[in-house]
Short mmCIF file of C-alpha atoms in Angstrom, two decimals:
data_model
loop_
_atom_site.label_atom_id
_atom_site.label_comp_id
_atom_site.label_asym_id
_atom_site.label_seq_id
_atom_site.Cartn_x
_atom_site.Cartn_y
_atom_site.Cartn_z
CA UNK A 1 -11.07 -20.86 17.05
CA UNK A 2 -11.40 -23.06 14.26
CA UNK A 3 -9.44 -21.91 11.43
CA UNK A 4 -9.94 -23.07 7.46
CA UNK A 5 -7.35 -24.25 5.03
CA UNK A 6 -6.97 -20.82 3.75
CA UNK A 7 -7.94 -19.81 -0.22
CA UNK A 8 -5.31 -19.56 -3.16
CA UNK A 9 -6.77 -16.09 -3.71
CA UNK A 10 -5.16 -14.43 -0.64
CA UNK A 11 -2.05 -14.72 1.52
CA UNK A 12 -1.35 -13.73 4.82
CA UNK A 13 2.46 -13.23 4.80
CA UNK A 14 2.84 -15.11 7.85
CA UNK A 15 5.14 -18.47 7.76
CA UNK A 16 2.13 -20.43 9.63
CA UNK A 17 -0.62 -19.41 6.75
CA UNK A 18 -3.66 -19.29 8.05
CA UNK A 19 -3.39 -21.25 10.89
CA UNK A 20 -2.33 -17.87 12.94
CA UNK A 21 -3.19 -18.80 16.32
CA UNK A 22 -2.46 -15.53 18.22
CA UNK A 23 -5.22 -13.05 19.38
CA UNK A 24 -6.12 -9.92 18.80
CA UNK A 25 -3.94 -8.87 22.06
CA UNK A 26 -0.77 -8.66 20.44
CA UNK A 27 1.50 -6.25 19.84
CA UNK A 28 0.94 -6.57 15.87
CA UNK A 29 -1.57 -4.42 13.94
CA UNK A 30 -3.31 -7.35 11.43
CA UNK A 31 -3.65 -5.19 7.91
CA UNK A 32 -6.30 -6.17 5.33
CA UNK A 33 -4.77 -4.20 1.63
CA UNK A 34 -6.85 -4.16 -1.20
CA UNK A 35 -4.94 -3.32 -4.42
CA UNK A 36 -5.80 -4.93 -8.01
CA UNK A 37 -2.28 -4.68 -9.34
CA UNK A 38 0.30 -7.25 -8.36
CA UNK A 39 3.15 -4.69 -8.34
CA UNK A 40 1.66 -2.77 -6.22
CA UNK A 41 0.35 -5.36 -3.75
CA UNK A 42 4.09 -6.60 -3.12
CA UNK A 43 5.01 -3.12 -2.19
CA UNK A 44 2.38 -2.61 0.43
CA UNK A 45 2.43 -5.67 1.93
CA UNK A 46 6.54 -5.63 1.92
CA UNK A 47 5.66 -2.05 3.10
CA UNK A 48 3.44 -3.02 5.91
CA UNK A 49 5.47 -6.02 7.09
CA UNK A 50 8.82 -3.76 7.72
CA UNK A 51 6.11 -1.56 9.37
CA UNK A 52 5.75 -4.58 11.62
CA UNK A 53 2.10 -5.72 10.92
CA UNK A 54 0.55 -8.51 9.95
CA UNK A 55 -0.66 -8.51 6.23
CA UNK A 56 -3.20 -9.91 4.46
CA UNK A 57 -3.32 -8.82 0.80
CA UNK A 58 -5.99 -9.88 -1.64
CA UNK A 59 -6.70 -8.42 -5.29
CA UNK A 60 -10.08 -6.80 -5.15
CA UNK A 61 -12.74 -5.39 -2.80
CA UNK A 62 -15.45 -8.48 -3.25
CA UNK A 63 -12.72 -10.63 -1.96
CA UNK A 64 -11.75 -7.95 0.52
CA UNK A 65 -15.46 -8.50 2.20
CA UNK A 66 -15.47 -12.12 1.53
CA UNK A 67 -12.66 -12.39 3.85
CA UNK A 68 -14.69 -9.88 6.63
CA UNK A 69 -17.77 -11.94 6.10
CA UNK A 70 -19.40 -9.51 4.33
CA UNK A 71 -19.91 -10.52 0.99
CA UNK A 72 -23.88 -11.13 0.59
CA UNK A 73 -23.74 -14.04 -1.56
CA UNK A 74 -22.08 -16.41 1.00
CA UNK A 75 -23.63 -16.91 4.31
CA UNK A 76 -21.67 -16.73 7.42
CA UNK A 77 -22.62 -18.47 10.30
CA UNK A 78 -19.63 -17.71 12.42
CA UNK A 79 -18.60 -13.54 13.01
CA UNK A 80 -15.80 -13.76 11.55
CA UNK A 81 -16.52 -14.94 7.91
CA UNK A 82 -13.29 -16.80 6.89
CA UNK A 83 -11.99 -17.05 10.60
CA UNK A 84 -9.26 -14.78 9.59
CA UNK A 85 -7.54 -12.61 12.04
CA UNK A 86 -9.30 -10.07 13.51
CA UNK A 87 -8.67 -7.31 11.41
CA UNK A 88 -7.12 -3.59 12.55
CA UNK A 89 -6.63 -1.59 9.41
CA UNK A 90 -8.02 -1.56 5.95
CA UNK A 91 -5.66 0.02 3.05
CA UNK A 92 -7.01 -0.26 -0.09
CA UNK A 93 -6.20 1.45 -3.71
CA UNK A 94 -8.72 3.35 -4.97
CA UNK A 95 -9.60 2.88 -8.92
CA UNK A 96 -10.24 -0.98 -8.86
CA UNK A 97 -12.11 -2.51 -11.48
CA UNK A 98 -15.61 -4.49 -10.20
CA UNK A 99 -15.80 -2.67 -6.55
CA UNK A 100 -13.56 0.50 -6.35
CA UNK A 101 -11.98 1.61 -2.66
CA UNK A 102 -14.25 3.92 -2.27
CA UNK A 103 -17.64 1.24 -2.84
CA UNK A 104 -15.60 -1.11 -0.51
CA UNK A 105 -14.98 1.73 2.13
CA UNK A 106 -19.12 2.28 2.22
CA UNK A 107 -19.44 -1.36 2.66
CA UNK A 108 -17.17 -1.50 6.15
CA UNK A 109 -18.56 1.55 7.01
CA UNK A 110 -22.34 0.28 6.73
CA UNK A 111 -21.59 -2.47 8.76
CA UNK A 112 -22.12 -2.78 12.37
CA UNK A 113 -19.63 -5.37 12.89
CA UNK A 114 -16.76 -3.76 10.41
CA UNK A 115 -17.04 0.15 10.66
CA UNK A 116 -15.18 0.76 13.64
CA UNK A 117 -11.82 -0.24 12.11
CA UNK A 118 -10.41 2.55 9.88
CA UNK A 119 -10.01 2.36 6.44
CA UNK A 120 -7.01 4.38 4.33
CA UNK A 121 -7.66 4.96 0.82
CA UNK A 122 -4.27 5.35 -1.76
CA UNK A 123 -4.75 6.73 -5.23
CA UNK A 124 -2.58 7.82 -7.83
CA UNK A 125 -4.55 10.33 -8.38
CA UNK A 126 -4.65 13.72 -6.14
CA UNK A 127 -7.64 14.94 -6.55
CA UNK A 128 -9.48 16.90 -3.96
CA UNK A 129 -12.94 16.25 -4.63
CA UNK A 130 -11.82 12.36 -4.41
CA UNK A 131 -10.05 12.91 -1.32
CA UNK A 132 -12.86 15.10 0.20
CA UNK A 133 -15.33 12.62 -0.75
CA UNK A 134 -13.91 9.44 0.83
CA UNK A 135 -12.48 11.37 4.24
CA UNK A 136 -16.34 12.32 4.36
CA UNK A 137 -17.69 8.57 3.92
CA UNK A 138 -15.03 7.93 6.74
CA UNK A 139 -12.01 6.88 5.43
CA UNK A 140 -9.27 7.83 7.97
CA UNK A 141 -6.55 8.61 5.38
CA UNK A 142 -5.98 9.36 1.86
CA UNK A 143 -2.36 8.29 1.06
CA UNK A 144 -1.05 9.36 -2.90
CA UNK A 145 0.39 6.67 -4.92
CA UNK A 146 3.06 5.78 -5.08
CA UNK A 147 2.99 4.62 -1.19
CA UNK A 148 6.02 5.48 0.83
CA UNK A 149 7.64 3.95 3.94
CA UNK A 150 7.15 7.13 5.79
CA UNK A 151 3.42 7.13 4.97
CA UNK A 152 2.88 3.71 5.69
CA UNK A 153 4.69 4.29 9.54
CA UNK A 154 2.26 6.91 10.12
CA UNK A 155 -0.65 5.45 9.45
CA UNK A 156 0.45 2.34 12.03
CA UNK A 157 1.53 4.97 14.74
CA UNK A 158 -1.15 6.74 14.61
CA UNK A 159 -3.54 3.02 14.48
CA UNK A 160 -1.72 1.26 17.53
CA UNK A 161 -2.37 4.55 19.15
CA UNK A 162 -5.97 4.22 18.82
CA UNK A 163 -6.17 0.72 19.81
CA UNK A 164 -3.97 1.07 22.44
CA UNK A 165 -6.68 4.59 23.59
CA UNK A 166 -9.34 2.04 22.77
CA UNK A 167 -8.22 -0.86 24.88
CA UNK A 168 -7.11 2.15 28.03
CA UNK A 169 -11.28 3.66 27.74
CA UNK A 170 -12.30 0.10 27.97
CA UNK A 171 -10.69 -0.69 30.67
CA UNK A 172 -11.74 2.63 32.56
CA UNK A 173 -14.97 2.37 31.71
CA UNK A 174 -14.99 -0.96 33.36
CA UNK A 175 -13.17 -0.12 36.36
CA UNK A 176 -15.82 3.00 36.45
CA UNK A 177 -18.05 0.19 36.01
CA UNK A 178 -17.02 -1.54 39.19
CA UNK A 179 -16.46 1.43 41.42
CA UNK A 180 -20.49 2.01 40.55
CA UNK A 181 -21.45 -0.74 41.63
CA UNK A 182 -19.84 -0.74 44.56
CA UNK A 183 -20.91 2.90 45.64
CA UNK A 184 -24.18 1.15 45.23
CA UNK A 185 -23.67 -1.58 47.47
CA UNK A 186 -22.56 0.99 49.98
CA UNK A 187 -25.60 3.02 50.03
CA UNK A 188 -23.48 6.17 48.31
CA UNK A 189 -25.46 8.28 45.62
CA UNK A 190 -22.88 9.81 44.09
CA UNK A 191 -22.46 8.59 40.76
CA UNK A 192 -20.82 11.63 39.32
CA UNK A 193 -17.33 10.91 40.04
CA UNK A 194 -15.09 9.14 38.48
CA UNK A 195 -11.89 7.72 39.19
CA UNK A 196 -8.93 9.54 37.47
CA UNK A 197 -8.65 8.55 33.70
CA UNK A 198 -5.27 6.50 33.81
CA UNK A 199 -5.01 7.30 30.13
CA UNK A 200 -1.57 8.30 29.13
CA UNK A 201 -1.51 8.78 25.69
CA UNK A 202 1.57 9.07 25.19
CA UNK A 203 2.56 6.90 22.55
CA UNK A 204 5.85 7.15 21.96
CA UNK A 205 6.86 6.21 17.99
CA UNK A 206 10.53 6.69 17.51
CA UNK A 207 10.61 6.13 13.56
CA UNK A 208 14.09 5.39 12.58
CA UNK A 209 15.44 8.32 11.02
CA UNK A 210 17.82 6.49 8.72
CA UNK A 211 14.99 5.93 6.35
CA UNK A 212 12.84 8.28 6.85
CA UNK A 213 12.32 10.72 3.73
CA UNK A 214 12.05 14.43 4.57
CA UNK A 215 8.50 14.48 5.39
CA UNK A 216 6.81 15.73 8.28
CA UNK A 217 7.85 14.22 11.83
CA UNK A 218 5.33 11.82 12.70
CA UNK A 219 3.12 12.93 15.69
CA UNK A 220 0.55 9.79 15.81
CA UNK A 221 -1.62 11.78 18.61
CA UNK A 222 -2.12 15.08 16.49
CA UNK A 223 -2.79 13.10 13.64
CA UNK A 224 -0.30 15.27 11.64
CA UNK A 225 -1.24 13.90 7.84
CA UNK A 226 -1.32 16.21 4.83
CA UNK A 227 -5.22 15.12 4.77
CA UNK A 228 -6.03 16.44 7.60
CA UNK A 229 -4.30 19.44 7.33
CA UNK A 230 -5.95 19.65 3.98
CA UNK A 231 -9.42 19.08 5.71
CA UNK A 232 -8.87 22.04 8.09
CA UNK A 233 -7.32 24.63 5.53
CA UNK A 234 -10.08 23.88 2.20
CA UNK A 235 -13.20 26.77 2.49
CA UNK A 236 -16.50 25.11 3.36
CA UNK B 1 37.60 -6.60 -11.30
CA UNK B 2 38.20 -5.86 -7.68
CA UNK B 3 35.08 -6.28 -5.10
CA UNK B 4 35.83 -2.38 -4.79
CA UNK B 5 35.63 -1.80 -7.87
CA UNK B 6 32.50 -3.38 -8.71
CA UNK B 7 30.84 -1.87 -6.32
CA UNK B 8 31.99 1.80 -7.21
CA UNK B 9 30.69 1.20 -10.43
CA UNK B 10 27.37 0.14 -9.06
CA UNK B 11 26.76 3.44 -7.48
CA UNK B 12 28.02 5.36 -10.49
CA UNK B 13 25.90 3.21 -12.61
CA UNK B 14 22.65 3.51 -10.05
CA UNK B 15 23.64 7.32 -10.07
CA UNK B 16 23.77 8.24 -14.13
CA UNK B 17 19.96 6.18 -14.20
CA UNK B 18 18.62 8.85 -12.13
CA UNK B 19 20.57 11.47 -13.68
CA UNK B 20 19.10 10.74 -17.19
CA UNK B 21 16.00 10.01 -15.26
CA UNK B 22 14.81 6.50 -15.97
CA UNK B 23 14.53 6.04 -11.87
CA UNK B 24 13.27 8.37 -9.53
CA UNK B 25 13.17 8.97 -5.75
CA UNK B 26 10.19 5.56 -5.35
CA UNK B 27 13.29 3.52 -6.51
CA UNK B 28 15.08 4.61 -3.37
CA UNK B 29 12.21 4.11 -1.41
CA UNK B 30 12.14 0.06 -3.10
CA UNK B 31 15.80 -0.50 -2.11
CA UNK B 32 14.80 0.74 1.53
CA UNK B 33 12.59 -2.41 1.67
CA UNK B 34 15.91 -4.40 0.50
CA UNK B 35 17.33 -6.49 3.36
CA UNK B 36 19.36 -9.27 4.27
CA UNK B 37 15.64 -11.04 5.04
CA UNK B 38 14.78 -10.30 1.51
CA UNK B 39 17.68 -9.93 -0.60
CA UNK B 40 15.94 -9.92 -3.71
CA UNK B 41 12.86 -8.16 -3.32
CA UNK B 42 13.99 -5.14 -5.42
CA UNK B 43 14.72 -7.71 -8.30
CA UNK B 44 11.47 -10.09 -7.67
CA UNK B 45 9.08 -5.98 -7.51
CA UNK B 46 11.52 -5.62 -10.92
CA UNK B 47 10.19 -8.75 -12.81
CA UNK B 48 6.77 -8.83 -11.75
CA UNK B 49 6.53 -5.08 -13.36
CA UNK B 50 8.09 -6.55 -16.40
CA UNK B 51 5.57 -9.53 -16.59
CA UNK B 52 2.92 -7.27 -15.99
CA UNK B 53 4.11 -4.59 -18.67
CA UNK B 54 4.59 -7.30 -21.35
CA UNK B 55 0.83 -8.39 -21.18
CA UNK B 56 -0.39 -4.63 -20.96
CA UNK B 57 1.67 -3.96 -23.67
CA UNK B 58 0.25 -6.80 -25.69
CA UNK B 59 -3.38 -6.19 -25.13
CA UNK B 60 -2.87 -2.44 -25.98
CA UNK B 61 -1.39 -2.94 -29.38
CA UNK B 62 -4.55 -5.12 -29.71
CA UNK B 63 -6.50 -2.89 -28.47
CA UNK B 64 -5.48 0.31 -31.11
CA UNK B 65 -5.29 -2.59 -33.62
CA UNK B 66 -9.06 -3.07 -33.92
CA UNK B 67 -11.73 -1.39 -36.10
CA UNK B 68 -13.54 -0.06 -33.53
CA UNK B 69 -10.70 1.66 -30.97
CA UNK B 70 -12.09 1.17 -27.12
CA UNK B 71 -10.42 3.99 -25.80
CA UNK B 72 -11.90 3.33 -22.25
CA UNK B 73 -10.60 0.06 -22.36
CA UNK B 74 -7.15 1.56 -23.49
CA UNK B 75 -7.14 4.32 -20.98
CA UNK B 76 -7.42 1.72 -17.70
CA UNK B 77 -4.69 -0.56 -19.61
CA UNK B 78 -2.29 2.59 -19.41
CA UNK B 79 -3.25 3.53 -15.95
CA UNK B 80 -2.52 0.83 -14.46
CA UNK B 81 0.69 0.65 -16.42
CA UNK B 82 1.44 4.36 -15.47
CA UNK B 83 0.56 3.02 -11.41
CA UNK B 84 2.99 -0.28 -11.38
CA UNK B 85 6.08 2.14 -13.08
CA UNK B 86 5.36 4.55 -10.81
CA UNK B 87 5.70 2.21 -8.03
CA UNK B 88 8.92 0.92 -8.74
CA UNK B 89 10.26 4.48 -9.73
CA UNK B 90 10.31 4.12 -13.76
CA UNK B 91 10.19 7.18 -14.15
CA UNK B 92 10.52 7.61 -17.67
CA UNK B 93 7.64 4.90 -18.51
CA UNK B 94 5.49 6.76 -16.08
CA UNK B 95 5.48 9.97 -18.10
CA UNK B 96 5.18 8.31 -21.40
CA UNK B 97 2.27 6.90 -19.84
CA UNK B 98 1.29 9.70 -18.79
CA UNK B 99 1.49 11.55 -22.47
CA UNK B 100 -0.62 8.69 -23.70
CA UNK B 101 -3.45 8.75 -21.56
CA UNK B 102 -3.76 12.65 -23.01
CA UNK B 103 -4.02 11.32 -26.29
CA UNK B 104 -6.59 8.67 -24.90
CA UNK B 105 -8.85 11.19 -23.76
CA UNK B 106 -8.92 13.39 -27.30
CA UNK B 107 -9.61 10.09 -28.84
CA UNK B 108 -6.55 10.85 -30.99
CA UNK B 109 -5.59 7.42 -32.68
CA UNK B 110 -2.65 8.18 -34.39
CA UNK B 111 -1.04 10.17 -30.61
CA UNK B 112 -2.11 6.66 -28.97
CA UNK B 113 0.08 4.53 -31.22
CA UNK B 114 2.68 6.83 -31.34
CA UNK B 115 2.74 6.99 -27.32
CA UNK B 116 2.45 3.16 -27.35
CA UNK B 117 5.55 2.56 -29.30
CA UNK B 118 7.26 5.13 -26.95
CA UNK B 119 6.17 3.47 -23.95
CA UNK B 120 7.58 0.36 -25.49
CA UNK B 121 10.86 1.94 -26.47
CA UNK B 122 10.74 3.23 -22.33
CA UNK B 123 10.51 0.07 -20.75
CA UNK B 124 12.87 -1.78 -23.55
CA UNK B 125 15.86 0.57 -22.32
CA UNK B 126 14.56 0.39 -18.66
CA UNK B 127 14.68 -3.05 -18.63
CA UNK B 128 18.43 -3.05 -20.13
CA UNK B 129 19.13 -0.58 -17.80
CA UNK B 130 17.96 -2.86 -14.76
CA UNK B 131 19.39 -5.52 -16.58
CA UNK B 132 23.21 -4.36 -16.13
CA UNK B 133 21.67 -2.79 -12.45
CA UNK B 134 20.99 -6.48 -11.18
CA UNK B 135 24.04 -8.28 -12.79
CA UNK B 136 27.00 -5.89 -10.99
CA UNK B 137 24.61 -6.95 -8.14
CA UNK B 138 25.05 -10.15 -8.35
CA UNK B 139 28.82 -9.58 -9.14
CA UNK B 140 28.87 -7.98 -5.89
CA UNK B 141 27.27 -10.88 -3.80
CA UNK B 142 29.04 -13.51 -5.88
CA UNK B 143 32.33 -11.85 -3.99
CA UNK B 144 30.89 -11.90 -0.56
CA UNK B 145 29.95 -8.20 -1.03
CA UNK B 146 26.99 -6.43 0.26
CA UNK B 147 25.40 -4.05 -2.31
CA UNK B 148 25.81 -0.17 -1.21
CA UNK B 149 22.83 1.81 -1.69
CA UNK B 150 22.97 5.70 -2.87
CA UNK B 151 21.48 7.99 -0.27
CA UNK B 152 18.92 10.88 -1.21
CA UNK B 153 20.11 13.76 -2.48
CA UNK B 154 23.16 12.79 -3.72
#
């Protein structure tokens, strides 16, 4: 894939700049965070990289869809906008000026191409009707400012999971796919069963307890954040 | 001054800043993000907070200066102040910050400029205090040292 020179307005923390040339297969989880302040962009993305992800950090949420391709006012004729990495995770700050988190979090969300990958909101701010309202627009997470190693390492856990549980369903769904088709060529009419699921989701996260503050234990597969937990407990 | 030395003074020092709360627990969480890959990066988060404070700082004394007082405009200034000390644990410029946003939001002119030359006296000494925090540092690493860190809940 082609790649372009890269923009002074964003930097992808990776020595080769722009001229990434791995897929989407590896290991790393490729982070797109969204934060006006400069302070607080150096944290996250310092945050993110010790987290072992790729990072690309830009200053506001028009530039955050210009790199997508999303951003009306330029047309794309490729998918993938700038050609950047395919991108995993969104984590963007909330009060921005222009296009706040939660206008940019509608934005992936409306798009067919973009709302699959989940987008954490942070906010200095704790304030339930915020939270309430951007878990219901589809963020996956609400993290409080200021952001914390140990909230930063669940949030990845708990996103490799998923693409790891994605990539596992897409692959039985194609090997379902094949054994059809094969019943088919054998004259058999019985559709209905499939193979067993070879998911194992058992993704084991051992977050090194030297650094870890005294927050919850991370369980990636329950999903343990205080959002949720919030979620389940506030009265409808 | 021994290497020893130094160094025990370093944690002392680190210590009596949280004591008399200038830093709190996020500072800890900065140094965690200290290695020998990035040395600095508690220093570099340090001085782009300070370059960032100094033009905040500026546009709010312009900002209370004028005829007509945009408290809007004075309330983000402080917010995002109150956001970049929280981040790298100030916490003593936080909750002036904090005090002056109150003031923001009753309008109250002469609470705003009284809060604004506390939040200037709070990052003045915070800046001394990191200051003195960054030079035993470099003492330390002069001498072939490596910095100790304070654990949480000393």
């Amino acid at each position: 894939m082609a790649r372009n020179g890269g923009v002074a307005w964003m930097r992808t923390t990776e020595k080769i700049d722009g001229y990434d040339l791995s897929t989407s297969d590896t290991e790393e989880v490729h982070v797109l965070a969204v934060d006006d302040s400069l302070v607080d962009r150096k944290v996250i993305e310092r945050l993110l990289r010790i987290s072992s992800c790729k990072v690309t950090a830009v200053d506001s949420g028009r530039r955050a869809l210009q790199y997508l391709g999303l951003d009306e006012e330029i047309q794309k004729k490729e998918t993938n906008g700038f050609d950047g990495l395919k991108v995993d995770l969104i984590i963007t700050d909330y009060c921005m000026p222009g296009m706040t988190g939660y206008e940019l979090l509608k934005k992936v969300k409306e798009s067919s191409a973009f709302r699959e990958i989940p987008v954490v909101i942070m906010s200095s701010e704790n304030v339930i009707a915020r939270i309430d309202r951007c878990l219901e627009e589809g963020a996956e997470d609400f993290i409080v400012k200021p952001v914390k190693l140990s909230d930063v390492k669940r949030i990845i856990d708990y996103t490799t999971t998923e693409l790891r549980e994605g990539e596992q369903r897409e692959g039985a769904r194609a090997r379902r796919r094949g054994i059809n088709k094969r019943k088919q060529r054998e004259g058999d009419d019985d559709l209905s069963s499939s193979p067993p699921s070879t998911l194992s989701s058992s993704a084991s996260s051992s977050p090194s307890s030297s650094i870890q503050s005294a927050a919850a234990p991370l369980s990636p597969s329950t999903l343990d954040s205080p959002t949720r937990r919030l979620k389940m407990t506030s009265s409808e | 001054m021994e290497l020893v030395q130094i160094q025990r003074r370093l944690v002392d020092y680190t210590k009596s800043l949280f004591m008399e709360g200038f830093l709190d627990a996020q500072f800890l969480q900065l140094q965690q993000l200290q290695d020998d890959s990035n040395p600095y990066f508690v220093f570099e988060v340090v001085s782009l907070f300070f370059e960032d404070s100094e033009k905040l700082l500026n546009e709010l004394t312009i900002a209370l200066d004028q005829p007509n007082v945009d408290f809007k405009k004075i309330d983000s200034h402080v917010h995002q102040l109150k956001g970049s000390s929280s981040s790298i644990g100030a916490q003593r410029v936080k909750n002036a910050c904090i005090a002056f946003r109150n003031y923001c939001d009753v309008q109250n002119i002469e609470g705003c400029l009284t809060c604004l030359q506390q939040v200037k006296q709070e990052c003045y000494l915070v800046k001394n205090k990191f200051e003195t925090l960054f030079r035993l540092e470099q003492q330390i690493m002069a001498s072939g040292g490596s910095v100790p860190t304070i654990e949480l809940g000393f």
